[in-house]
Amino acid sequence: MSASTPEARQTCIRDCHALVPDASGVLTLARHQDILIQGSRISEIRPTGAPLAPGVEVLEGQRMIAMPGLINTHAHVSMVIFRGLAEDVSIERWFNDFIWPLESNLTDADVYWGAMLGLIEMIEGGITTVADHYFSMDEVARAVEGAGTRAHLGSTAFSSRGYQELARTASFAERWKGGAEGRITTCMAPHAPYTCDDGLLRACVGHATRLGVGIHIHAAEDMNQTLASVNRRGRTPIQVLQDTGVLGVPTLIAHGGGLLPQDIELLVRHRAHVGIAHAPKTSLKLGMGLAPVRALRKAGIPVGLATDGAVSSNTLDLFEALRLLALTQKHDALDSEVMPLAEVLDIATRGSAAALGMGDRLGTLAPGYQADIVLVDTRGTHWQPLHDPMAGLVYSARASDVHTVMVDGRLLLRDRQLLTIDKERVLAEVASGMERLAQRVPGSRIQHYRP
Amino acid sequence: MSASTPEARQTCIRDCHALVPDASGVLTLARHQDILIQGSRISEIRPTGAPLAPGVEVLEGQRMIAMPGLINTHAHVSMVIFRGLAEDVSIERWFNDFIWPLESNLTDADVYWGAMLGLIEMIEGGITTVADHYFSMDEVARAVEGAGTRAHLGSTAFSSRGYQELARTASFAERWKGGAEGRITTCMAPHAPYTCDDGLLRACVGHATRLGVGIHIHAAEDMNQTLASVNRRGRTPIQVLQDTGVLGVPTLIAHGGGLLPQDIELLVRHRAHVGIAHAPKTSLKLGMGLAPVRALRKAGIPVGLATDGAVSSNTLDLFEALRLLALTQKHDALDSEVMPLAEVLDIATRGSAAALGMGDRLGTLAPGYQADIVLVDTRGTHWQPLHDPMAGLVYSARASDVHTVMVDGRLLLRDRQLLTIDKERVLAEVASGMERLAQRVPGSRIQHYRP
């Protein structure tokens, strides 16, 4: 096997500060480490200084923090093309007067170029994996394949669009499962309990079991949805997921701002394979209320970090999200000691991997894990002096500090330059569709919000 | 007068999008404008395209947003040298075990180099004016003089340090009033009602009146302080400010997380010359509770934005602060319609200028105002496509998007390069003191926190 094949590729990130678990499992910053990568996996992490075998490609890591590639546990990536089109509106108007009318304009090509633009923003910001829940998902899968990132993809289904959508979400999950050399995983993607009836949810569980995949769904996004569900169906959204069997398969639940204590009791039983995607910027901006992160963590339920789509969050930036997580949890408790640095970073790395059911191969820098690694440049003014690099990661870092990004040992970004995508082409394609995409035809919408 | 003198300098920022009040006074983005600057002031804003007089220096503004230089209404700039040294601790420990022991290490040189580092971070992030409340303020004034920024400076006084501190804060205010060619204004700076007795506060009012300056003070930072004040003195901190005459002179109050409705009623009477500096990142991170921004605004009391010092906020970044302002107000109300884009930007510009009593010359792009202008680059991926530049400013912009910064018509930053400060020298000086500055000698502190 020649040294140029991916399996034989050897890389050393030399003399970086590495975010790794200490002997007791708590995340810490190990200074001056070499990270050795063989093919697509991390082979060794050791103090810098030992000689390297010939043929090893060296990436200099001085004054960089190496951390696991960030995992965006819930997004609608292609929606970046609508960025800024639905500001300061209620959640009802956000859906009914903006998003769902705007989405009636969408073409496959829009979804493709939107996915490429969103992938660029995410790679530039250190995000190596995204759980995406959207339409025209073959386009997204093609974009991910080309970009070189990792993704967990599901094709959105609503009951209102008939059972052909169920067939579509199932056939997509089957078609792309294990795609892009294993970088793509798939799932069934019913939209939400308020847009999917019990029959559709049960059918999704059946397909998920048949295909050996999980489910990605919005649920209990805010307390109004929970109350509406109790009023209409006599059950909370989480109880609906329980009753329809959704919680019996690996399930990723987006938001959770409307979780009640009894919902957490239900989720605890399924915590080995059910996780919550917490998107603080969207929850704050749309006034949805925050997921009860501390209670979920205390109950051992995996919590991951997410951006959601850019029409609610405006950016696909997990450094922003992890800072908002920390600040809002301290604020919510009126206690500056809660959500300390190591826990914030744990949620953003291992928590997100666990929420996706991928904690055994992603989210940790350790031998045997996939070599999805981000180097964060600590040389900016806002990091100086660097008394505490972990504080820097949580409270100073910006997406623009991301210097190098690797997935499966392959470089996607180096010295802030994209290596796998023609950015100018993508920007031009997106710009060319702007005017058409911003049109909202009265009465034309893909769905109606009534939780 | 030759063209090279500052008074005769003419500049045109050509073809930018300008954040300006519309006919009804609401902030809007006027596209494709030329901003003409004569000497230190804006002379005209007009649609681009008209020919320019010979000798006018042109700054190209395509794909840039021009906005008023940001005003940081409350900070302790030099504290950047302690960045990251007091994480995840209660406010009591933050003061007693960290900040006040750390500050017992401070030398004049530390304050100077810290101020320079903080000024670099602020200029790079579009902040042109700062209200700074700290020690060794002659050093800070010298730093501001050299950096070319604007500042409102006060030398901190505690009762525990005796009346020589009163003399120091007064003599500093007198010495530097109108300094740095008018870019420095000064104030009396008693630390807080919980560290200053009524006598010191009254004496500060006397000096302020004599010198024709105002007062900058921390008060009602959180609800615990308010309750402690009521318990001990039978009055809220704001009532103490009223009774001692502080509210009778122009006063800038930092934080206000502990304001009660009756405090707002008191402040309303003085709203022509009293403002609140709201530092959301610090308030969230230290679990202090947020100032009642919407109630203050409704009552017509000026609210400005602030970073506070970097040991609580970690960064001196007002783009982060304005986003936190917007997100937390929507969250607090559980209503996505509150704090719309134009209001967020109003607080960050005109609100901050008004809180400092400088609304007649700062915070607005209009003829006659000081030419303190920032160009924000909208070309980054996280802005695309640019359907709504104002949404971009509030929810996408990063400090690293700041491209050009001007104060009094003079360029301090151009194409992200500092023009007035030797950054490498400053970083080296700060780094050389790191180890000594991080030491905390048990029992050695400048003050004790007991609200």
Tab-separated table of C-alpha atoms in Angstrom, chain A residues 223-406:
chain	number	residue	atom	x	y	z
A	223	MET	CA	-44.014	25.180	26.616
A	224	ASN	CA	-46.883	26.308	24.371
A	225	GLN	CA	-46.438	23.176	22.274
A	226	THR	CA	-46.466	21.016	25.384
A	227	LEU	CA	-49.635	22.666	26.664
A	228	ALA	CA	-51.309	22.434	23.252
A	229	SER	CA	-50.439	18.744	23.046
A	230	VAL	CA	-51.865	18.103	26.509
A	231	ASN	CA	-55.035	19.998	25.579
A	232	ARG	CA	-55.549	18.296	22.249
A	233	ARG	CA	-54.142	14.800	22.734
A	234	GLY	CA	-54.135	14.513	26.511
A	235	ARG	CA	-50.413	13.820	26.447
A	236	THR	CA	-47.184	15.786	26.357
A	237	PRO	CA	-45.141	15.576	23.131
A	238	ILE	CA	-42.668	13.283	24.889
A	239	GLN	CA	-45.528	11.007	25.957
A	240	VAL	CA	-46.605	10.910	22.312
A	241	LEU	CA	-43.076	9.807	21.373
A	242	GLN	CA	-43.232	7.141	24.069
A	243	ASP	CA	-46.671	5.864	23.030
A	244	THR	CA	-45.788	5.671	19.348
A	245	GLY	CA	-42.577	3.766	20.003
A	246	VAL	CA	-40.256	6.567	18.928
A	247	LEU	CA	-38.365	6.458	22.210
A	248	GLY	CA	-37.790	2.747	21.664
A	249	VAL	CA	-35.346	3.410	18.817
A	250	PRO	CA	-32.271	5.682	18.845
A	251	THR	CA	-33.818	9.141	18.831
A	252	LEU	CA	-32.476	12.672	18.677
A	253	ILE	CA	-34.932	15.267	19.981
A	254	ALA	CA	-34.453	18.889	18.982
A	255	HIS	CA	-34.967	21.746	21.448
A	256	GLY	CA	-36.875	20.554	24.514
A	257	GLY	CA	-37.739	24.037	25.813
A	258	GLY	CA	-41.129	22.613	26.768
A	259	LEU	CA	-39.955	19.576	28.730
A	260	LEU	CA	-41.810	18.908	31.975
A	261	PRO	CA	-40.375	16.982	34.940
A	262	GLN	CA	-42.462	13.925	34.009
A	263	ASP	CA	-40.995	14.057	30.508
A	264	ILE	CA	-37.511	13.844	31.971
A	265	GLU	CA	-38.629	10.798	33.986
A	266	LEU	CA	-39.766	9.188	30.744
A	267	LEU	CA	-36.571	10.083	28.907
A	268	VAL	CA	-34.400	8.630	31.665
A	269	ARG	CA	-35.619	5.132	30.803
A	270	HIS	CA	-34.348	5.560	27.258
A	271	ARG	CA	-31.189	7.527	27.964
A	272	ALA	CA	-28.949	4.833	26.499
A	273	HIS	CA	-30.185	5.762	23.014
A	274	VAL	CA	-32.133	9.056	23.264
A	275	GLY	CA	-30.533	12.502	23.332
A	276	ILE	CA	-31.505	16.169	23.292
A	277	ALA	CA	-30.158	18.708	20.792
A	278	HIS	CA	-30.002	22.063	22.573
A	279	ALA	CA	-29.857	25.114	20.282
A	280	PRO	CA	-29.584	28.026	22.713
A	281	LYS	CA	-29.456	30.857	20.186
A	282	THR	CA	-32.697	29.801	18.509
A	283	SER	CA	-34.401	29.108	21.838
A	284	LEU	CA	-33.466	32.566	23.093
A	285	LYS	CA	-34.212	34.411	19.887
A	286	LEU	CA	-37.617	32.879	19.300
A	287	GLY	CA	-38.534	33.180	22.986
A	288	MET	CA	-39.038	29.411	23.230
A	289	GLY	CA	-37.472	28.936	26.649
A	290	LEU	CA	-34.353	26.882	27.256
A	291	ALA	CA	-34.130	23.112	27.570
A	292	PRO	CA	-33.627	22.123	31.244
A	293	VAL	CA	-29.988	21.285	30.570
A	294	ARG	CA	-28.889	20.816	34.170
A	295	ALA	CA	-31.819	18.544	35.011
A	296	LEU	CA	-31.240	16.492	31.861
A	297	ARG	CA	-27.545	16.130	32.631
A	298	LYS	CA	-28.290	15.205	36.243
A	299	ALA	CA	-30.608	12.482	34.932
A	300	GLY	CA	-27.862	11.161	32.678
A	301	ILE	CA	-29.676	12.042	29.460
A	302	PRO	CA	-27.242	13.052	26.707
A	303	VAL	CA	-27.397	16.733	25.788
A	304	GLY	CA	-25.669	18.003	22.675
A	305	LEU	CA	-25.206	21.465	21.212
A	306	ALA	CA	-26.818	22.742	18.053
A	307	THR	CA	-27.207	25.861	15.961
A	308	ASP	CA	-30.574	25.045	14.361
A	309	GLY	CA	-31.125	26.667	10.946
A	310	ALA	CA	-29.807	30.110	10.128
A	311	VAL	CA	-33.240	31.696	9.765
A	312	SER	CA	-33.643	31.433	13.520
A	313	SER	CA	-30.017	31.445	14.664
A	314	ASN	CA	-28.531	33.558	11.830
A	315	THR	CA	-25.226	31.723	12.126
A	316	LEU	CA	-24.024	28.123	12.163
A	317	ASP	CA	-21.543	28.820	14.936
A	318	LEU	CA	-21.047	26.393	17.815
A	319	PHE	CA	-18.521	28.576	19.627
A	320	GLU	CA	-21.360	31.040	19.997
A	321	ALA	CA	-23.675	28.224	21.092
A	322	LEU	CA	-21.352	26.859	23.753
A	323	ARG	CA	-20.868	30.327	25.195
A	324	LEU	CA	-24.619	30.901	25.242
A	325	LEU	CA	-25.053	27.526	26.924
A	326	ALA	CA	-22.645	28.510	29.698
A	327	LEU	CA	-23.957	32.042	30.184
A	328	THR	CA	-27.643	31.144	30.160
A	329	GLN	CA	-27.261	28.234	32.571
A	330	LYS	CA	-25.409	30.433	35.060
A	331	HIS	CA	-28.059	33.106	34.590
A	332	ASP	CA	-30.942	30.676	34.899
A	333	ALA	CA	-29.550	29.434	38.233
A	334	LEU	CA	-28.356	32.927	39.273
A	335	ASP	CA	-25.244	30.991	40.272
A	336	SER	CA	-21.877	31.582	38.659
A	337	GLU	CA	-20.544	28.227	39.872
A	338	VAL	CA	-22.865	26.089	37.750
A	339	MET	CA	-21.846	24.918	34.285
A	340	PRO	CA	-18.081	25.216	34.790
A	341	LEU	CA	-15.659	25.264	31.866
A	342	ALA	CA	-15.058	21.503	31.738
A	343	GLU	CA	-18.771	20.761	31.681
A	344	VAL	CA	-19.487	23.258	28.884
A	345	LEU	CA	-16.770	21.679	26.772
A	346	ASP	CA	-17.988	18.207	27.697
A	347	ILE	CA	-21.458	19.017	26.369
A	348	ALA	CA	-20.002	20.549	23.198
A	349	THR	CA	-17.865	17.476	22.472
A	350	ARG	CA	-18.745	14.196	24.194
A	351	GLY	CA	-22.317	15.262	24.918
A	352	SER	CA	-23.012	16.020	21.278
A	353	ALA	CA	-21.421	12.768	20.147
A	354	ALA	CA	-23.500	10.824	22.682
A	355	ALA	CA	-26.710	12.602	21.633
A	356	LEU	CA	-26.078	11.295	18.108
A	357	GLY	CA	-25.236	7.828	19.402
A	358	MET	CA	-21.659	8.209	18.187
A	359	GLY	CA	-19.868	8.633	21.500
A	360	ASP	CA	-17.693	5.600	20.841
A	361	ARG	CA	-16.011	7.134	17.799
A	362	LEU	CA	-16.539	10.924	17.854
A	363	GLY	CA	-16.270	13.748	20.378
A	364	THR	CA	-13.059	12.684	22.108
A	365	LEU	CA	-9.379	13.028	21.294
A	366	ALA	CA	-8.073	9.571	22.122
A	367	PRO	CA	-6.482	6.645	20.285
A	368	GLY	CA	-9.008	4.725	18.208
A	369	TYR	CA	-11.373	7.675	17.731
A	370	GLN	CA	-11.978	9.141	14.283
A	371	ALA	CA	-9.457	11.849	13.453
A	372	ASP	CA	-11.993	14.684	13.315
A	373	ILE	CA	-9.844	17.438	14.812
A	374	VAL	CA	-9.949	21.216	14.926
A	375	LEU	CA	-7.031	23.518	15.682
A	376	VAL	CA	-8.076	26.759	17.321
A	377	ASP	CA	-5.622	29.627	17.032
A	378	THR	CA	-5.007	31.310	20.406
A	379	ARG	CA	-2.901	34.161	19.041
A	380	GLY	CA	-5.701	36.722	18.705
A	381	THR	CA	-5.734	39.761	20.987
A	382	HIS	CA	-8.914	38.559	22.688
A	383	TRP	CA	-7.037	35.512	24.076
A	384	GLN	CA	-4.117	37.414	25.621
A	385	PRO	CA	-2.568	36.766	28.050
A	386	LEU	CA	-3.388	33.063	27.957
A	387	HIS	CA	-3.696	32.345	31.693
A	388	ASP	CA	-6.402	29.718	31.083
A	389	PRO	CA	-6.836	28.170	27.620
A	390	MET	CA	-10.086	26.415	28.604
A	391	ALA	CA	-11.588	29.737	29.664
A	392	GLY	CA	-10.402	31.037	26.316
A	393	LEU	CA	-12.200	28.245	24.454
A	394	VAL	CA	-15.470	28.885	26.256
A	395	TYR	CA	-15.504	32.665	26.668
A	396	SER	CA	-13.076	34.192	24.154
A	397	ALA	CA	-12.946	31.920	21.105
A	398	ARG	CA	-14.605	32.995	17.889
A	399	ALA	CA	-15.363	30.844	14.882
A	400	SER	CA	-12.814	32.978	13.064
A	401	ASP	CA	-10.094	31.574	15.342
A	402	VAL	CA	-10.463	28.166	13.693
A	403	HIS	CA	-7.206	27.590	11.837
A	404	THR	CA	-7.228	23.953	10.702
A	405	VAL	CA	-9.979	21.347	10.317
A	406	MET	CA	-9.580	17.640	9.671
